[in-house]
Coordinates of C-alpha atoms and ligand atoms in Angstrom, one line a residue:
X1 CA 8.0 -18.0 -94.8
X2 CA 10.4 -16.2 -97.2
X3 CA 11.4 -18.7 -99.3
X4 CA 8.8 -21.1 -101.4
X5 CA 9.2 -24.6 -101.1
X6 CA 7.3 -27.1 -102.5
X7 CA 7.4 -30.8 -102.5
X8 CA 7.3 -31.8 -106.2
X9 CA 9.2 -30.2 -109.1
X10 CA 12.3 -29.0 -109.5
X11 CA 12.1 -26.4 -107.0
X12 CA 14.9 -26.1 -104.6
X13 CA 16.3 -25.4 -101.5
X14 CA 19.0 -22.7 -101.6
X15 CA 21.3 -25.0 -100.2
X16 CA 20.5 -27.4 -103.0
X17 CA 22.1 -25.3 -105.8
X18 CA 25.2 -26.1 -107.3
X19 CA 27.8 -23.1 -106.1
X20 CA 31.3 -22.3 -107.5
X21 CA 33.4 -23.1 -104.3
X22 CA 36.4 -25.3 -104.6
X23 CA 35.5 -25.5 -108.5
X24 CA 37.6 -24.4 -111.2
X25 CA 36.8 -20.9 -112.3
X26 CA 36.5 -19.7 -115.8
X27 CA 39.0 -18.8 -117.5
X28 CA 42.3 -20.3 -116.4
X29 CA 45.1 -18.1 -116.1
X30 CA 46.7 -19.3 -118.9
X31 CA 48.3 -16.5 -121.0
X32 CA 47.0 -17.1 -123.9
X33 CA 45.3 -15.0 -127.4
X34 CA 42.2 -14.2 -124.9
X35 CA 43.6 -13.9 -121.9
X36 CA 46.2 -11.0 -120.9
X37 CA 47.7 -11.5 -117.3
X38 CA 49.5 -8.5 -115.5
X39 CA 50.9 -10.8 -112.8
X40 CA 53.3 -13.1 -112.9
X41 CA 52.9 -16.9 -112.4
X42 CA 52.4 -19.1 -110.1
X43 CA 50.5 -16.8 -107.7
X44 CA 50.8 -18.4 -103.8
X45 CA 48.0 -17.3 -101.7
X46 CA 48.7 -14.3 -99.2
X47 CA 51.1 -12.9 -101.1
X48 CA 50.7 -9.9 -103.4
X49 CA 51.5 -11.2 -107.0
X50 CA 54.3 -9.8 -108.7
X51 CA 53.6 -7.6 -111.9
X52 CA 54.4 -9.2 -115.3
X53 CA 56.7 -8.8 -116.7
X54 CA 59.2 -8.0 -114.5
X55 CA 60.2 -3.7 -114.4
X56 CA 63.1 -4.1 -116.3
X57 CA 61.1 -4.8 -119.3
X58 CA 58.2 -3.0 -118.7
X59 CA 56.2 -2.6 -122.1
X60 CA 54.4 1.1 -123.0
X61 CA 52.1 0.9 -125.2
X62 CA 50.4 3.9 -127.1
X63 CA 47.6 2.6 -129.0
X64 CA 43.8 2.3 -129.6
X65 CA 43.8 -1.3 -128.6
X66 CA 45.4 -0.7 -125.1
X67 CA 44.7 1.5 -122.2
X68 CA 46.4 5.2 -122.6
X69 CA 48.3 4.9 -118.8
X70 CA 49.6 8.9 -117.6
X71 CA 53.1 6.8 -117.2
X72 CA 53.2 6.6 -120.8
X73 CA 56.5 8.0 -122.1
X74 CA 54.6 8.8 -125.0
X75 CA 52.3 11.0 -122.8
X76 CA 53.5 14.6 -123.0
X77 CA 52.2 18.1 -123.2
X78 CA 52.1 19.9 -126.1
X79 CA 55.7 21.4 -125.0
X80 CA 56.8 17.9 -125.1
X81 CA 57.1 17.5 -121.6
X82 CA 56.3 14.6 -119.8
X83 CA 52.8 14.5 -118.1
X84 CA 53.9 11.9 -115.3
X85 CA 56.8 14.4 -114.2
X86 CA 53.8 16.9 -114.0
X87 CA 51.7 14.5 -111.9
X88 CA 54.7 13.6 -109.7
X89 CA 55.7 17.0 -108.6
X90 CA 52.2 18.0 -108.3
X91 CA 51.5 15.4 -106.1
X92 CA 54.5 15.2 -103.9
X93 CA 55.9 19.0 -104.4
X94 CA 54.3 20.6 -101.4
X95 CA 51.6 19.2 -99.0
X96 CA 48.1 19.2 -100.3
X97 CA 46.4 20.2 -96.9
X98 CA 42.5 21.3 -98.6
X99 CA 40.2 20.4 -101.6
X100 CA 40.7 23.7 -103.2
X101 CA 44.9 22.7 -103.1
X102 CA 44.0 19.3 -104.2
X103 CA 42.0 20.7 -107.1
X104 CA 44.9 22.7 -107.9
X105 CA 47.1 20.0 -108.0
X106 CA 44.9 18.4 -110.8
X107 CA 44.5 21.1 -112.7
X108 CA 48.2 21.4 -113.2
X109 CA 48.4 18.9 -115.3
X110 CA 45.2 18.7 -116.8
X111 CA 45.6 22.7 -118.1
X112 CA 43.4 22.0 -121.1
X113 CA 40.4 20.5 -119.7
X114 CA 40.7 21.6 -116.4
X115 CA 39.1 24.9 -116.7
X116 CA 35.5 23.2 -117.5
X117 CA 36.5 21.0 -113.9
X118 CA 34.3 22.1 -110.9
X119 CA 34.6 19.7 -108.3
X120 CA 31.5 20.4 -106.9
X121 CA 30.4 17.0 -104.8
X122 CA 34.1 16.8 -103.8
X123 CA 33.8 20.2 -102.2
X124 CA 30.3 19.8 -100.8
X125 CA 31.6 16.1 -99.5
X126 CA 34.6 17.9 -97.5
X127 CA 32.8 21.1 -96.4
X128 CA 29.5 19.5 -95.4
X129 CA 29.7 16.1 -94.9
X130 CA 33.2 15.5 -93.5
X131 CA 33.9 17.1 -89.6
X132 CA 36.6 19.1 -89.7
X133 CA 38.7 15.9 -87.7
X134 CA 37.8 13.9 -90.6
X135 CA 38.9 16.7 -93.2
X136 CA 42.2 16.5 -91.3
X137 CA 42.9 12.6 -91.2
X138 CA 42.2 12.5 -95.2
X139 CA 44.3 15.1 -96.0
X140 CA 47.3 14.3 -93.6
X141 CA 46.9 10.5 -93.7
X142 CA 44.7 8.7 -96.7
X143 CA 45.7 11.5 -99.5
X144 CA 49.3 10.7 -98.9
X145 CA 48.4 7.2 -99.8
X146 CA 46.5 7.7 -102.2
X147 CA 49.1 9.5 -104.1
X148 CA 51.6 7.0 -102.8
X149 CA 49.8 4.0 -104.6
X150 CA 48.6 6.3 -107.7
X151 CA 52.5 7.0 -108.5
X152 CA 53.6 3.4 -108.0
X153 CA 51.9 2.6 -111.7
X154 CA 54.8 2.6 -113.7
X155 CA 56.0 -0.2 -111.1
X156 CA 52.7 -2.3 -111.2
X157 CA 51.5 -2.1 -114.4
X158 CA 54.3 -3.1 -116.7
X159 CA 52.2 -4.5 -120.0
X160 CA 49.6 -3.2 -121.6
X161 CA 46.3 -3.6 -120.6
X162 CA 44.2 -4.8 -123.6
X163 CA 40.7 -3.1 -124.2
X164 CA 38.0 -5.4 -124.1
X165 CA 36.7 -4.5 -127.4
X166 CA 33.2 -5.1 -128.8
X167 CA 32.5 -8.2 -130.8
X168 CA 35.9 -10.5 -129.2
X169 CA 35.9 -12.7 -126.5
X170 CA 38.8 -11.8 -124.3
X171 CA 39.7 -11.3 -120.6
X172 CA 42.5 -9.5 -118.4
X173 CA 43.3 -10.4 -115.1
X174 CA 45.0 -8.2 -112.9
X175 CA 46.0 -8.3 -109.2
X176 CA 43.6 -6.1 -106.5
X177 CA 47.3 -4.2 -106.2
X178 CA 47.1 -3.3 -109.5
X179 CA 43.3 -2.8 -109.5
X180 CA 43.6 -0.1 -106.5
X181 CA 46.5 1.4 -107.9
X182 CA 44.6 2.1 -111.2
X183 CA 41.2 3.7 -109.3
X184 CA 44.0 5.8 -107.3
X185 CA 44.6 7.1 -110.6
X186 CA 41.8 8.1 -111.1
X187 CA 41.3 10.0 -108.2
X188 CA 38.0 7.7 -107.6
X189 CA 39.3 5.7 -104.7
X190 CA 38.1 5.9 -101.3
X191 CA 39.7 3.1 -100.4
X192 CA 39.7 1.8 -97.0
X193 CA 42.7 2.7 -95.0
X194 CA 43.6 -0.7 -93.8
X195 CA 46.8 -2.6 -92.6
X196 CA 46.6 -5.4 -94.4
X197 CA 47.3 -5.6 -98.1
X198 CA 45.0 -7.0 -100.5
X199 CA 46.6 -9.8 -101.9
X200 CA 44.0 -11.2 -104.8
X201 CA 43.4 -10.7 -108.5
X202 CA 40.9 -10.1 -110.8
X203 CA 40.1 -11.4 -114.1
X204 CA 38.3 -9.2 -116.4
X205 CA 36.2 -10.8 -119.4
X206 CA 34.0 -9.7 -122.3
X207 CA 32.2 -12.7 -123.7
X208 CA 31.0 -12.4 -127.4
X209 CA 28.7 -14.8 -128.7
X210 CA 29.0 -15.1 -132.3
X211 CA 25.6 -15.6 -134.6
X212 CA 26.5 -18.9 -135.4
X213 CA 26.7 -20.4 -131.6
X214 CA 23.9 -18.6 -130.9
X215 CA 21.0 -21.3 -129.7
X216 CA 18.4 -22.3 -132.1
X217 CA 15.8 -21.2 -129.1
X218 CA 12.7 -23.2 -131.1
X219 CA 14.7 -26.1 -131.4
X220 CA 15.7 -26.6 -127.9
X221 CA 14.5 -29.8 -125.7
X222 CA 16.1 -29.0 -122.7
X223 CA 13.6 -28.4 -119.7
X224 CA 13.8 -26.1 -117.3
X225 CA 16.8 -26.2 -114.7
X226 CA 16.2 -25.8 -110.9
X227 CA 14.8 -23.2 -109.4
X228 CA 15.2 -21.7 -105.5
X229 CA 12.8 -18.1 -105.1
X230 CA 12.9 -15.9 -102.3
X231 CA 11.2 -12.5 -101.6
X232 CA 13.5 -12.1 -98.7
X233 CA 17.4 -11.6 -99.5
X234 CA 19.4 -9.9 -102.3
X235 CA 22.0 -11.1 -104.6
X236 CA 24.7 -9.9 -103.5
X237 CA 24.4 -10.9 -99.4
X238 CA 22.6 -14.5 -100.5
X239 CA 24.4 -14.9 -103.5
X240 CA 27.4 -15.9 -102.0
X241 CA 29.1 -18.8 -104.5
X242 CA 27.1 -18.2 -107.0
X243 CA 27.2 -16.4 -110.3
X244 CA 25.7 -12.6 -109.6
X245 CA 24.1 -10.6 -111.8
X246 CA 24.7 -7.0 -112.1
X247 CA 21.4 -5.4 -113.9
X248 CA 24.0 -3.2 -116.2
X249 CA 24.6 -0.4 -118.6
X250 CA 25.7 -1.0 -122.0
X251 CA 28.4 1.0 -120.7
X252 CA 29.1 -0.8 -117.4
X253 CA 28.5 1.0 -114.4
X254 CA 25.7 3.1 -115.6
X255 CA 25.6 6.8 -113.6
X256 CA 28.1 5.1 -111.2
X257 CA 30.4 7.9 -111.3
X258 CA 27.9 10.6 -111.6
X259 CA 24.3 10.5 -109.8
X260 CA 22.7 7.2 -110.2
X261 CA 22.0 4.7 -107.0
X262 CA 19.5 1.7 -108.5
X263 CA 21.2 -2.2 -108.5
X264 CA 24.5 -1.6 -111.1
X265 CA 25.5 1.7 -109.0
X266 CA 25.1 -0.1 -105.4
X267 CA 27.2 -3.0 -106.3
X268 CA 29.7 -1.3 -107.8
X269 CA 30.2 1.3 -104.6
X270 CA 30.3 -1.3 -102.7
X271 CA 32.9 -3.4 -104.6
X272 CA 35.1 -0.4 -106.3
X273 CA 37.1 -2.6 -108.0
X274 CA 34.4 -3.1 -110.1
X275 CA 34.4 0.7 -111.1
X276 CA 38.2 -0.3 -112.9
X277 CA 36.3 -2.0 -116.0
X278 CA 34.7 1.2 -117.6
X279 CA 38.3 2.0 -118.5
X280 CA 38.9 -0.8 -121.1
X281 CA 35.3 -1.9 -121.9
X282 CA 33.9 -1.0 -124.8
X283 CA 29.5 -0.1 -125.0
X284 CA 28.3 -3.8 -124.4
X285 CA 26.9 -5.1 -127.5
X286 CA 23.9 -7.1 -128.1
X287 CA 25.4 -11.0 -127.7
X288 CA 27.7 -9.7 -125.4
X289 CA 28.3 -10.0 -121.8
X290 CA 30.9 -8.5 -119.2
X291 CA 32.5 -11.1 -116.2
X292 CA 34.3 -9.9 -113.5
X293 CA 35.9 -12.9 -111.3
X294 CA 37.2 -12.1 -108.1
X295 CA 36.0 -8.7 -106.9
X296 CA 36.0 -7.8 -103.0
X297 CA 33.6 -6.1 -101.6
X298 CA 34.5 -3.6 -99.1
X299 CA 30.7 -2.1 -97.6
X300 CA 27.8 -2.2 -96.2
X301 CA 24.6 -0.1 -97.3
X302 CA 21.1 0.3 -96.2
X303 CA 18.1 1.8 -98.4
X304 CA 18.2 1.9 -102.3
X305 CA 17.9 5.0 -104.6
X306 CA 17.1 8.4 -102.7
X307 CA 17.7 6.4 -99.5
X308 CA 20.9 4.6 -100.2
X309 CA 23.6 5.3 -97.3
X310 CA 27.4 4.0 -96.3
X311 CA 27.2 2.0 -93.0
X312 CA 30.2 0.7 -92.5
X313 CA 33.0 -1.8 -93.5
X314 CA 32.5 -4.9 -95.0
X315 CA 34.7 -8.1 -94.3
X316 CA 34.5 -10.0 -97.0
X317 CA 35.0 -13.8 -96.3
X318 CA 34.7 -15.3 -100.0
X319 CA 37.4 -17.9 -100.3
X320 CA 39.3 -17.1 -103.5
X321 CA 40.7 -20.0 -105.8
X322 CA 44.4 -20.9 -106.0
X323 CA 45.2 -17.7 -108.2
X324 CA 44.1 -15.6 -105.9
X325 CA 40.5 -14.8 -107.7
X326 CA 37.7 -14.7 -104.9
X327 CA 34.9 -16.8 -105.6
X328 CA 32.5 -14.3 -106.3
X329 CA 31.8 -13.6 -110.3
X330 CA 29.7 -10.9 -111.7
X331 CA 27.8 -11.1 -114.6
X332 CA 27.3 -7.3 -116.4
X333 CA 24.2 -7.8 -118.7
X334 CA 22.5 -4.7 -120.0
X335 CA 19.1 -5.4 -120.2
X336 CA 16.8 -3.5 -123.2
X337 CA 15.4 -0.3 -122.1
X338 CA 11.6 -0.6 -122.3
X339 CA 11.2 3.0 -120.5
X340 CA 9.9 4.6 -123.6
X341 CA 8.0 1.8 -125.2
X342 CA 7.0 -1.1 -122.7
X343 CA 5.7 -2.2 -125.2
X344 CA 8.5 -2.9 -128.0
X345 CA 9.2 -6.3 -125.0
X346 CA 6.9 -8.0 -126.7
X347 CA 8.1 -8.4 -130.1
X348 CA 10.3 -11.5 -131.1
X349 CA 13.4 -9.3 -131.9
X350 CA 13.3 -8.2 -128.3
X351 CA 12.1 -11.8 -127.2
X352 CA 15.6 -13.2 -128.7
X353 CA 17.5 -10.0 -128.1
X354 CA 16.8 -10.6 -123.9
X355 CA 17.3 -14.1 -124.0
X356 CA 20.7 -14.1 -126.5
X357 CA 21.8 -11.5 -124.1
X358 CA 21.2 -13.7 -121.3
X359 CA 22.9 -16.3 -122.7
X360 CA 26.5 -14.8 -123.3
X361 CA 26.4 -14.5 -119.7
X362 CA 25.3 -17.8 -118.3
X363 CA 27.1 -19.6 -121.1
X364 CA 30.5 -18.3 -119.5
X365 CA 32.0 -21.2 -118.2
X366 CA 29.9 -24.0 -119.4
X367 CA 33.4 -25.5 -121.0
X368 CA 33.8 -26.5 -117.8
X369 CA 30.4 -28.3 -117.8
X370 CA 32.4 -32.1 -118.1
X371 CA 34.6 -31.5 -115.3
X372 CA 32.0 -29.4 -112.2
X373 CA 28.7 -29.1 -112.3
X374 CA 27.8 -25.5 -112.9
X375 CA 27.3 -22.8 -110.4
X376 CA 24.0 -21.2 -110.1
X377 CA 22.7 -17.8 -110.8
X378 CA 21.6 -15.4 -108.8
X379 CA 19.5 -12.8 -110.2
X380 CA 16.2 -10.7 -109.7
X381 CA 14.1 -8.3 -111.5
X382 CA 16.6 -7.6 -114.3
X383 CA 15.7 -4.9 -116.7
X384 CA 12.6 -4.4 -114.9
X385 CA 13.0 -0.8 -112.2
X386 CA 14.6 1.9 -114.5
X387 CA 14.4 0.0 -117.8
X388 CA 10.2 -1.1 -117.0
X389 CA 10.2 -4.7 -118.3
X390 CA 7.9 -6.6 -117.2
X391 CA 8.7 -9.1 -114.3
X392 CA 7.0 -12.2 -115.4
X393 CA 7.9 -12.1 -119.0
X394 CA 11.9 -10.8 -117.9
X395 CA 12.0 -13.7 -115.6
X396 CA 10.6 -16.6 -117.6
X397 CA 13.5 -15.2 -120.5
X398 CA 16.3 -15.6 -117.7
X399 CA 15.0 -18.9 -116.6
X400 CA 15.3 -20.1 -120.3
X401 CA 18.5 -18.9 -121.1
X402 CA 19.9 -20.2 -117.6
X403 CA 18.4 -23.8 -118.5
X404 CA 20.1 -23.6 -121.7
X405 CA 22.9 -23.0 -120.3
X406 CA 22.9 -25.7 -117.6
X407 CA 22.3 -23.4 -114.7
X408 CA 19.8 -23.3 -111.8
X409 CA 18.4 -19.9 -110.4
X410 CA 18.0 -18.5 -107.7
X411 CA 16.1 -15.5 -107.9
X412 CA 15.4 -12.7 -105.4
X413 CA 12.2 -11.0 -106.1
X414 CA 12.8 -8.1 -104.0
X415 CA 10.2 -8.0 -101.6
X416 CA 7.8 -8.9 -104.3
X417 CA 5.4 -12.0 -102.9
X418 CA 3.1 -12.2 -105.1
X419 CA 5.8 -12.8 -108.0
X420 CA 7.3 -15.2 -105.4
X421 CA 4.6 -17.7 -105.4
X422 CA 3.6 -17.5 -109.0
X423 CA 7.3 -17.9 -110.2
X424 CA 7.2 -21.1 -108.0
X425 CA 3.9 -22.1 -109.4
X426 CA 4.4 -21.7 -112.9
X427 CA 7.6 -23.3 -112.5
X428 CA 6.4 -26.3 -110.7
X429 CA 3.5 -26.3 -114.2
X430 CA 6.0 -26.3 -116.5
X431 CA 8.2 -28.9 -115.0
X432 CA 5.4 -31.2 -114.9
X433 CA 4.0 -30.6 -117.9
X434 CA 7.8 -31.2 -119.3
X435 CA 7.6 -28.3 -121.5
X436 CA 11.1 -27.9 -123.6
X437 CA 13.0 -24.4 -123.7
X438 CA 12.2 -24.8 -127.5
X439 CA 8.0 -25.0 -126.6
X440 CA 8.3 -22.4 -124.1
X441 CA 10.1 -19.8 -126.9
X442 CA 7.6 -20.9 -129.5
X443 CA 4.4 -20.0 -126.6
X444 CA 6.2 -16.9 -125.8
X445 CA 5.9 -15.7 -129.2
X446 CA 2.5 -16.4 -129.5
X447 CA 1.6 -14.4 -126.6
X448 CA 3.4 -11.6 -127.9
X449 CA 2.2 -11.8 -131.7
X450 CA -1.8 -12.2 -130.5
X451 CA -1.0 -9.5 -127.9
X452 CA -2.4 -11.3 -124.7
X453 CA -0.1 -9.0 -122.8
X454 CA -2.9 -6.4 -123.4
X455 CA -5.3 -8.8 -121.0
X456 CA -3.1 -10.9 -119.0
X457 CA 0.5 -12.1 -117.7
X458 CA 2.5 -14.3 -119.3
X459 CA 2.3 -17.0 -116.0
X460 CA -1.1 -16.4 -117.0
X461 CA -0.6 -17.5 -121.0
X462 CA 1.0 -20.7 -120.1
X463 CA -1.0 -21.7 -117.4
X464 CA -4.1 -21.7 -119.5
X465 CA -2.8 -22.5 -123.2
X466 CA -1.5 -25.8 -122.2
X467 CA -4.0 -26.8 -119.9
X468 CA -6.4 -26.2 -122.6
X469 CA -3.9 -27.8 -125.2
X470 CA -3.7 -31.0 -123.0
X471 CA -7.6 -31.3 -122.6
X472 CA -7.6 -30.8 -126.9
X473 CA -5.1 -33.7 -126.3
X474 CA -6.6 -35.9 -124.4
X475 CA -10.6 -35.7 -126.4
X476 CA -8.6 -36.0 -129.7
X477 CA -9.9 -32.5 -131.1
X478 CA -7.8 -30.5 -133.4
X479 CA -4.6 -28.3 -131.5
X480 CA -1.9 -25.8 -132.1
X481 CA 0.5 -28.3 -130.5
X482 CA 2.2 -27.4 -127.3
Ligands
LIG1 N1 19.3 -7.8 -105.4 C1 18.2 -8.3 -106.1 N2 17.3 -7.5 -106.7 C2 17.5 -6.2 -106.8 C3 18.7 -5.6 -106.1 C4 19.6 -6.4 -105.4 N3 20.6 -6.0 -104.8 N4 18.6 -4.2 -106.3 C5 17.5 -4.0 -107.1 N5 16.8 -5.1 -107.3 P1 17.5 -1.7 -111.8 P2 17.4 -2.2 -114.7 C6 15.6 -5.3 -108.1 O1 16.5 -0.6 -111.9 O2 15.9 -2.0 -114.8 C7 21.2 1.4 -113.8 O3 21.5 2.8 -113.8 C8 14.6 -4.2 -107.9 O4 13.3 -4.8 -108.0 O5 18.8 -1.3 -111.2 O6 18.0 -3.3 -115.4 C9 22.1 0.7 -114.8 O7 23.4 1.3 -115.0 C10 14.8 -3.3 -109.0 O8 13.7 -2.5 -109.3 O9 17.8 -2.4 -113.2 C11 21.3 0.7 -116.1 O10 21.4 1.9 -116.8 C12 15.2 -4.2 -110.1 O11 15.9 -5.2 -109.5 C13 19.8 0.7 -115.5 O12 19.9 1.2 -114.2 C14 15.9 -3.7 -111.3 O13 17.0 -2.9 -110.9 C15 19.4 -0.8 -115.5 O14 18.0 -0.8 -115.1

């Protein structure tokens, strides 16, 4: 058995849980002072939306509130000439036939950083790990089109695109046209060399919780939400309509583009559209979230870390909604660091910190909570490989936050069994025993304050505080109330 099922409490079948299909997802695309749409409106399914606004009245804008695009007009050399006219006949001025011609190419217009440039994973990648066949079909057939979708910017992305800045709630959506052509620009894309076009769009969000909406955690009398727990399974192959958590960076996408491989780094090579939001997101803040609706992902991977490895292609059958957006939303929460001081997790700043954080992400959408019943989330061992929380305590805090937000879990423990069946046990406890969010956050602190993490786990804590609190009950002796 993989997954734990039990007959009583609010444990569930995966097929149980609430997913987003057919819903509406959050936000609309309505234009309005927290939305910014590139495409333009109405979008009809299979065909690439149009930028927006139209070409003719394309809008540049130079600012620290929008991205800096290299089709600026107002980007230009010291000399005053312009850098796109650099990058175009660069590009397209002779053939680029090797790595050492296509690092030339760059460094032409990037003659004041350039210098400090090595390219030396590019050059290892085509000297060692590319045949020489495959060196060939790059450079005669994807560069071209690479280049070829990297130059059409000025055409595609005719507005601005607005940084997600800290502390403000706002999203951007933009079409997987535009997306691709962006990562072209930044000479990140390996984009698969297919016929057909990608024909979706993406919506970009940063949600920002302010202090004031922030839940009173003591006071709260909801009870915990649903719960389906596998060892078996991952979030991204089982997670399939429902909300997905990427175990993030406060600057999204971690070591992506350098030399990390753990959860954040795997998901985003897999769906490299993903990469697109470190250029307008701002370091994550504390009641702050990223949400990226819509992403495609384009391969498949075996092995984690050391052992990760490219297998192959990846059809993605999410259906998308009628914009366009594929029904597949990540959620970017950075979890604390603990790797230097485990112990710092069990102090009631961090306690609130993990389960505030939590809650800018599962709260997305819950406007809609009248109208659908809300998706589930799927989620493992956040914050608890490179940034050492602890698993019990981590997943008690996402279970809270989730229920206060009106959303079951399904949680993938990663091969972990053990955590499996006491998850479902302590879950199965604390349904029965009705204990509120608000209890739970008030027990929690009391395991941390007296330190019990020192002798046991915090399934442990519960178990035994409120069967000892309902026996004080039940003779009529003196509690701490539960
Ligand atoms: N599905 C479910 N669980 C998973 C998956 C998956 N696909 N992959 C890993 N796990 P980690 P963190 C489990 O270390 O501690 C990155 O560089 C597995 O048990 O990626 O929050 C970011 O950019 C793993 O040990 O997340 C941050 O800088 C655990 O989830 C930093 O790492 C945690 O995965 C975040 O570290």
């Amino acid at each position: 058995i993989t997954d734990y099922s039990l007959k009583k409490g609010m444990h569930k079948q995966k097929s149980q849980l609430p997913t987003a299909f057919g819903k509406p997802q959050f936000p609309d695309l309505c234009n309005d002072e927290e939305h910014t749409i590139l495409i333009e409106k109405p979008v009809t399914s299979g065909n690439i939306p149009k930028s927006y606004p139209g070409v003719d009245s394309r809008r540049d804008f130079w600012d620290p509130d929008h991205v800096k695009l290299p089709c600026s007009e107002n980007n230009s050399t010291l000399g005053k000439q312009k850098r796109w006219d650099l990058v175009k006949e660069a590009l397209t001025g002779s053939r680029i036939g090797s790595v050492e011609q296509l690092e030339a190419a760059i460094k032409t217009y990037n003659a004041d950083v350039g210098s400090q440039w090595k390219f030396t994973s590019l050059k290892l990648f085509f000297r060692e790990i590319y045949s020489a066949t495959e060196n060939k079909a790059f450079f005669d057939s994807l560069l071209p089109k690479i280049i070829g979708l990297a130059l059409r910017l000025p055409e595609l992305i005719t507005n601005g695109i607005p940084l997600l800045k800290r502390d403000r709630t706002h999203s951007v959506s933009l079409s997987q046209l535009q997306v691709a052509c962006l990562l072209a620009n930044a000479f990140l894309c390996t984009y698969p060399c297919r016929n057909e076009v990608p024909t979706g769009v993406l919506t970009f969000s940063r949600n920002y919780i302010a202090p004031n909406s922030i839940p009173k955690w003591f006071a709260s009398e909801r009870t915990l939400s649903g719960l389906y727990v596998s060892s078996d399974g991952n979030i991204e192959d089982d997670g399939y309509g429902f909300f997905q958590m990427d175990f993030a960076d406060k600057f999204i996408g971690g070591l992506i583009t350098t030399t990390g491989c753990v959860q954040e780094e795997i998901r985003f090579s897999i769906c490299p559209e993903l990469i697109i939001s470190r250029l307008f997101t701002e370091c994550i803040g504390p009641n702050e979230a990223v949400i990226i609706t819509g992403c495609e992902r384009f391969s498949n991977y075996s092995g984690y870390g050391p052992n990760f490895k490219w297998t192959g292609n990846y059809k993605d059958p999410t259906p998308s909604d009628q914009y366009g957006r594929r029904y597949c939303t990540v959620l970017g929460l950075d979890a604390m660091n603990y790797r230097w001081k485990p112990a710092k997790q069990y102090t009631s700043e961090s306690i609130q910190r993990e389960l505030n954080k939590a809650y800018a992400g599962f709260s997305w959408g819950c406007s809609l909570a009248n109208q659908t019943e809300l998706c589930a989330v799927a989620t493992g061992n956040w914050g608890c490989g490179i940034f050492r929380g602890n698993v019990q305590l981590k997943s008690l805090l996402q279970h809270m936050s989730a229920s206060e937000a009106g959303r079951d879990l399904a949680y993938y423990t990663f091969n972990n069994v053990k955590l499996r069946n006491s998850m479902a046990e302590t879950h199965q406890f604390l349904v029965e025993n009705k204990v509120t969010i608000g209890n739970l956050y008030k027990l929690v602190l009391e395991f941390c304050e007296d330190e019990l993490f020192k002798s046991m786990n915090v399934f442990e804590f519960l178990k035994s505080r409120i069967v000892t609190s309902n026996a004080e009950t039940a003779s009529g002796s003196k509690s701490r109330n539960v």
